């Protein structure tokens, strides 16, 4: 689970990527993108109920060498993704403009 500082950084990354249309929202889209070998960062909400909906995502991310991070709230994740609905997970694609921001995650084990 991301601490407060990491949570703010991740949500800021999601917001920037959403403005540039570089985000896949929801379990179905994220799984489909992971199977197509899309690169990026997977952001998963930690307060999903039932938890079985997202338990396979970390395994898929590790299989495809995609970093993932858990954030505390699905409501905050949905708001950062510029939607009114809470979102269980998002895959942030790596555009050239977001590469520098993404490399800040290198010092933290995700």
Short mmCIF file of C-alpha atoms in Angstrom, two decimals:
data_model
loop_
_atom_site.label_atom_id
_atom_site.label_comp_id
_atom_site.label_asym_id
_atom_site.label_seq_id
_atom_site.Cartn_x
_atom_site.Cartn_y
_atom_site.Cartn_z
CA UNK A 1 0.00 0.00 0.00
CA UNK A 2 1.32 3.41 -0.91
CA UNK A 3 2.05 5.85 1.90
CA UNK A 4 0.69 9.42 1.78
CA UNK A 5 3.57 10.88 -0.23
CA UNK A 6 3.58 8.02 -2.74
CA UNK A 7 -0.22 8.13 -2.97
CA UNK A 8 -0.13 11.82 -3.97
CA UNK A 9 2.54 11.12 -6.59
CA UNK A 10 0.61 8.20 -8.07
CA UNK A 11 -2.67 10.11 -8.23
CA UNK A 12 -0.88 13.05 -9.85
CA UNK A 13 0.55 10.66 -12.45
CA UNK A 14 -2.92 9.23 -13.11
CA UNK A 15 -4.39 12.71 -13.50
CA UNK A 16 -1.72 13.78 -16.00
CA UNK A 17 -2.10 10.56 -17.97
CA UNK A 18 -5.89 10.89 -18.04
CA UNK A 19 -5.64 14.34 -19.57
CA UNK A 20 -3.42 12.84 -22.29
CA UNK A 21 -5.73 9.82 -22.82
CA UNK A 22 -3.02 7.37 -21.72
CA UNK A 23 -5.14 5.42 -19.20
CA UNK A 24 -7.05 2.13 -19.31
CA UNK A 25 -9.77 1.96 -16.65
CA UNK A 26 -11.33 -1.07 -15.03
CA UNK A 27 -10.36 -4.70 -14.62
CA UNK A 28 -11.50 -5.80 -18.07
CA UNK A 29 -9.53 -3.13 -19.98
CA UNK A 30 -6.44 -3.53 -17.79
CA UNK A 31 -6.33 -7.32 -18.23
CA UNK A 32 -6.82 -6.97 -21.99
CA UNK A 33 -3.99 -4.41 -22.19
CA UNK A 34 -1.67 -6.54 -20.06
CA UNK A 35 -2.23 -9.54 -22.32
CA UNK A 36 -1.34 -7.34 -25.31
CA UNK A 37 2.00 -6.50 -23.60
CA UNK A 38 1.22 -2.82 -23.04
CA UNK A 39 3.86 -1.07 -20.91
CA UNK A 40 3.06 1.23 -18.04
CA UNK A 41 2.19 1.28 -14.35
CA UNK A 42 -0.80 -0.56 -12.90
CA UNK A 43 -2.58 1.30 -10.10
CA UNK A 44 -4.91 -0.85 -7.99
CA UNK A 45 -7.35 0.37 -5.34
CA UNK A 46 -7.01 -1.33 -1.97
CA UNK A 47 -10.61 -1.03 -0.78
CA UNK A 48 -12.32 -3.21 -3.39
CA UNK A 49 -15.04 -5.54 -2.18
CA UNK A 50 -15.07 -8.45 -2.96
CA UNK A 51 -11.29 -8.67 -3.18
CA UNK A 52 -11.51 -11.60 -5.62
CA UNK A 53 -12.22 -9.12 -8.41
CA UNK A 54 -8.60 -7.87 -8.42
CA UNK A 55 -6.56 -10.69 -6.85
CA UNK A 56 -5.27 -11.90 -10.23
CA UNK A 57 -3.93 -8.46 -11.29
CA UNK A 58 -0.65 -8.48 -9.30
CA UNK A 59 0.18 -11.92 -10.68
CA UNK A 60 -0.49 -10.77 -14.24
CA UNK A 61 1.60 -7.64 -13.68
CA UNK A 62 4.53 -9.67 -12.36
CA UNK A 63 4.30 -12.10 -15.28
CA UNK A 64 4.53 -9.21 -17.74
CA UNK A 65 7.14 -7.21 -15.74
CA UNK A 66 4.72 -4.31 -15.16
CA UNK A 67 5.16 -2.37 -11.90
CA UNK A 68 2.03 -2.06 -9.79
CA UNK A 69 1.06 -0.07 -6.73
CA UNK A 70 -1.91 -0.19 -4.35
CA UNK A 71 -3.63 3.07 -3.40
CA UNK A 72 -6.00 3.24 -0.42
CA UNK A 73 -9.19 4.52 -2.06
CA UNK A 74 -11.12 3.62 -5.21
CA UNK A 75 -12.96 6.95 -5.00
CA UNK A 76 -9.68 8.90 -5.10
CA UNK A 77 -8.45 6.77 -7.99
CA UNK A 78 -11.62 7.44 -9.96
CA UNK A 79 -11.44 11.17 -9.25
CA UNK A 80 -7.79 11.30 -10.33
CA UNK A 81 -8.80 9.51 -13.54
CA UNK A 82 -11.26 12.34 -14.24
CA UNK A 83 -14.36 10.16 -13.83
CA UNK A 84 -17.24 10.45 -11.43
CA UNK A 85 -17.29 6.69 -10.80
CA UNK A 86 -14.95 4.91 -8.38
CA UNK A 87 -12.40 2.82 -10.26
CA UNK A 88 -10.89 -0.47 -9.08
CA UNK A 89 -7.73 -0.32 -11.21
CA UNK A 90 -6.03 1.64 -13.95
CA UNK A 91 -3.15 1.00 -16.31
CA UNK A 92 -1.20 4.19 -16.98
CA UNK A 93 0.49 4.00 -20.38
CA UNK A 94 3.94 5.45 -20.81
CA UNK A 95 3.96 8.40 -23.20
CA UNK A 96 7.17 10.31 -23.76
CA UNK A 97 5.90 13.21 -21.65
CA UNK A 98 5.23 10.91 -18.67
CA UNK A 99 8.54 9.02 -18.82
CA UNK A 100 10.37 11.43 -16.48
CA UNK A 101 7.57 11.28 -13.96
CA UNK A 102 7.52 7.48 -14.15
CA UNK A 103 11.24 7.15 -13.38
CA UNK A 104 10.68 8.72 -9.97
CA UNK A 105 9.10 5.41 -8.95
CA UNK A 106 12.44 3.65 -9.46
CA UNK A 107 13.65 4.42 -5.94
CA UNK A 108 10.60 2.79 -4.34
CA UNK A 109 9.83 -0.91 -4.44
CA UNK A 110 6.40 -1.09 -5.96
#
